[in-house]
Amino acid sequence: MTNEGNRGRPRSQQARQAILDAAAALLLERALSEVSMDAVAQRAGVSKATIYRWWPTKEALALDALYAEWNTVRPFPRDTGSLRGDLLSLLRPWARLASSRPYGRVLAALLTTAQSDPVFATEYRQRFVEPRRDQARALFQRATERGEIPAGTKIDVALDLLYGPLYHRLLHGHAPLTDRFVRDVVDMALDGILPGPA
Amino acid sequence: MTNEGNRGRPRSQQARQAILDAAAALLLERALSEVSMDAVAQRAGVSKATIYRWWPTKEALALDALYAEWNTVRPFPRDTGSLRGDLLSLLRPWARLASSRPYGRVLAALLTTAQSDPVFATEYRQRFVEPRRDQARALFQRATERGEIPAGTKIDVALDLLYGPLYHRLLHGHAPLTDRFVRDVVDMALDGILPGPA
Amino acid sequence: MTNEGNRGRPRSQQARQAILDAAAALLLERALSEVSMDAVAQRAGVSKATIYRWWPTKEALALDALYAEWNTVRPFPRDTGSLRGDLLSLLRPWARLASSRPYGRVLAALLTTAQSDPVFATEYRQRFVEPRRDQARALFQRATERGEIPAGTKIDVALDLLYGPLYHRLLHGHAPLTDRFVRDVVDMALDGILPGPA
Amino acid sequence: MTNEGNRGRPRSQQARQAILDAAAALLLERALSEVSMDAVAQRAGVSKATIYRWWPTKEALALDALYAEWNTVRPFPRDTGSLRGDLLSLLRPWARLASSRPYGRVLAALLTTAQSDPVFATEYRQRFVEPRRDQARALFQRATERGEIPAGTKIDVALDLLYGPLYHRLLHGHAPLTDRFVRDVVDMALDGILPGPA
DNA sequence: GGTTAAACGAGACGGTACGTCCGGTCTTCCT
DNA sequence: AGGAAGACCGGACGTACCGTCTCGTTTAACC
C-alpha cells in the first residue's frame, strides 16, 4: 500500500507488533466498543496516527489482533481412521480455544461489522471461516475415499450442520460449549436424530 | 417503575409507538452503531429525554423495536403428522422472515451487546430464543409421543443442531439462507450424514 | 442565534462566564496559539462542545474574553478645558492599561486574524477601535467649538497620528509605552516637528 | 552552525532558493497559520527535514521569505532639499510596497510571534524596522544640519509619529494606505494639528 | 579514485490539538 | 407528572500538522 519504492523510513515492525498486542490485550479485557483507539495507542506507546495509517478502522485492527491471538494455537487435524474421529480432533480444539477466553465477544463484534461492510465480511471469512471449512472439507473428502459416506453428500450443508451449533452456543450462551457438547453434535450429525432404519 | 400511583399525566402511548417505529425504521436502514438516539428522537417527533425515561440504553430500545417488527409475523406451527413436517413448518417461516430484510444486522448487534451484558443477554434470549426453542421442544415432545424418536434423545442438542446452521448462515453470510437449505438441514439432521446401518 | 422561542433549557450564564474567565486567564499567561480549546474547557469546567456552540473559533472567543477584560477599566475622558489636556486624559489611561499586562500579545494575535477574516476584522474594529476613535473625535469636536483648531482639520488623519504611535510601540516593542511617551506624542502631534513660523 | 569544516556535501543553494520562493508564494496566498511546512516542502520539491535543518521554525522561515520579497524593491531616499520632501521620498515607496500585496497579513503574523519570542522580536526589528528608522534618522540629521529643526528635537518620537500612523492603517485596515494619506501624515506631523502661533 | 562526511528526498513516527459527534443527564416551560 | 426543546458534560472520533527520526542516495572535498 504505502512506501512503494522502499524509499523513506521503513515501517516500524516494533510499533506494528506493539499495536497488535495492545489491541489484543484490551479486546480480552472489554468489549470492542469500549476499547478506544486512544487507549490502544497509549498502551502500545504509539501515536494514534500511526494506527490509522495502517488500519482504516478499529474493526480492521481488531480483526488483525484477534487473528494473531487465534493463530498462536494451530490445531492440525490428524487422520484418525474414521470421519467421527477426524471431526472430533478438528472441532474439539476449536471449541476449547473459542471458549477458553472471551473470544466470543470479539467474534460477535466482528460479525456485527461484517453485516454492514461486505469488504470486511469477505476479509473476515477468508481469515477465520474458510480455513476451518477447508480443513473439514478435506476430512469429508477422505471419508468419501474411504467409502464412509456416499459420493452425493452435500458437504456444505454438513459443514454448517457441524460448525453452526458450535457458533450458536458460543454466541447465544444459552448453554456451555463443552467437549461433551462437541461429541454430542458430532454423533447426532453423523447418525441423525431419527433412529436408523434398522 | 415510574408512575407508581397512577398520578400525573399518563404515559403517551402515541409517543411510545412513534419511538418504536422510528427505531425499527432506522435499524432497517443502517447499522445500530450508525443510529443515534437524536435521530430516533427527531424521527419520532419526540424528546430524547422521553426515550431515556423508558429505555435505559440504545440497545434496549433496539431489542424492543426489533421484537415488535419480528412479531408482526407470528408463525404458528401446526401439526403435520411427522416431525419432519413439523420442523419444516416451524423453521421455514423463521428463515424466510430472518432473510427477508436486514434483520441479521440488528440481530448481530444485539448478540454483540449480549456478550458483555448478562442482563441484556437474558432479556434477549427470553424474547428471541426461548419462544422458538419452546415451540420446537413441543414438536419433539409430540414426536416422542408418536414414537418417532426414542425417549433418551438429547433434545437440547437437537435444537442447536437445527437452529445453529440457520443462524450460522444468517450471520456469516457465506451462503444464502434459502428454503432449500432449511430442507437440507432438516433432512440431514434427522437422517444423519452417515448412511443408515441398513 | 440558537434557542429562538425561549424553549428548552436556557443557556447557562455560569458556563458562559467561566469560559470567558478561563480564556482571559490563559491568554494573559501565554500566546493565543499556545492556548488550546481543551485547556480553556478544562479550566472552565466545561465541555469543549459548549464552547464551540457559542464561539465559532478560538479567535472569536479571545475577542470576547479580551473585551471583557479590557472594559473592566473604562476611562471616561473629562473636559479639561484644552485639547491637549483632553487628549492626555484619554490616551494616558489607554496606554497604561495596554502596557500594564501582556495585552499586546493578544491584540497582535487578534490583528493577525483580522488580516485574513473580514468579518472578524469588522467585529474587532467595532469593539476595540471605533469606541476610542469616537471618543477622540468628540474631543476634536469640542476643540473646534472652542476655536482651538480650524474647521478644515483632517480629524481622521489626526486620530491616526495620535493612536498610531501608541500601537506602534505596543506592537513593535522597540521602546516602552510610557506616560512620558504619550505626552511627547501629544505635544509633537499638536505643535508639529518643525518650529512654528514665529 | 552546520558544516563547520567545509567538509561533506555543501548546502544546496537551489533548495534554499526553492524553499524561500515556495514560502513567499504561499504566504501571499494565505495566512501564515494556514501555510504548513509540508506544503512548503512539497511546493519546493524538498524534504521537510531540509527546511528544518536551516530554519528552526515556520516563523523564522517566513521572516526570511518576506525579507527576500520585500527587498526586491529597495527605495533609496535622495536628498530633496527639504525634510518634507525627504520624508515623502522615503515613506511613499514604503507605503506603496506595503499595500501593494497582502504583506500586512505576514507582517501581523510576524509581529504576533515577536510578542512572545524576544529573540525573534530582535531579529524582526533588525531586519524590517531598524533599517528604515536609520534612514529616517539620517534625514532628520540632515534637516538639523540645514537648520530646519532645532537641535533638541526628540527624533525617536518623531519616527514613531511618522511610521506609527502608516502601520496603524496597514494593520487595522479602517482606511486605505494611500499616497494622499502619507502626504497628510507628513504635513500634519511637521506642522502640527494646532495652528501655528502666528 | 576511493573514502568520508554531510546534505538531501522520502516518508514513517510520537505527540498534540483540532473541530465534530454522540450518549446520557439536566433544566425550563408547557400541557 | 409527562413531555418537547435544547443546553450541558464527558469522552471518543478521525484528521492535520509539527518537529524528529531513519532509511537509502547524492555530492563534493579530502587522502
CSV table of C-alpha atoms in Angstrom, one decimal, chain B residues 36 57 99 146 148 194:
chain,number,residue,atom,x,y,z
B,36,SER,CA,-28.2,7.8,17.0
B,57,THR,CA,-29.9,2.2,26.5
B,99,SER,CA,-33.6,-13.3,5.5
B,146,ARG,CA,-45.8,-40.6,18.4
B,148,GLU,CA,-40.8,-41.3,16.1
B,194,LEU,CA,-23.6,-41.3,7.5
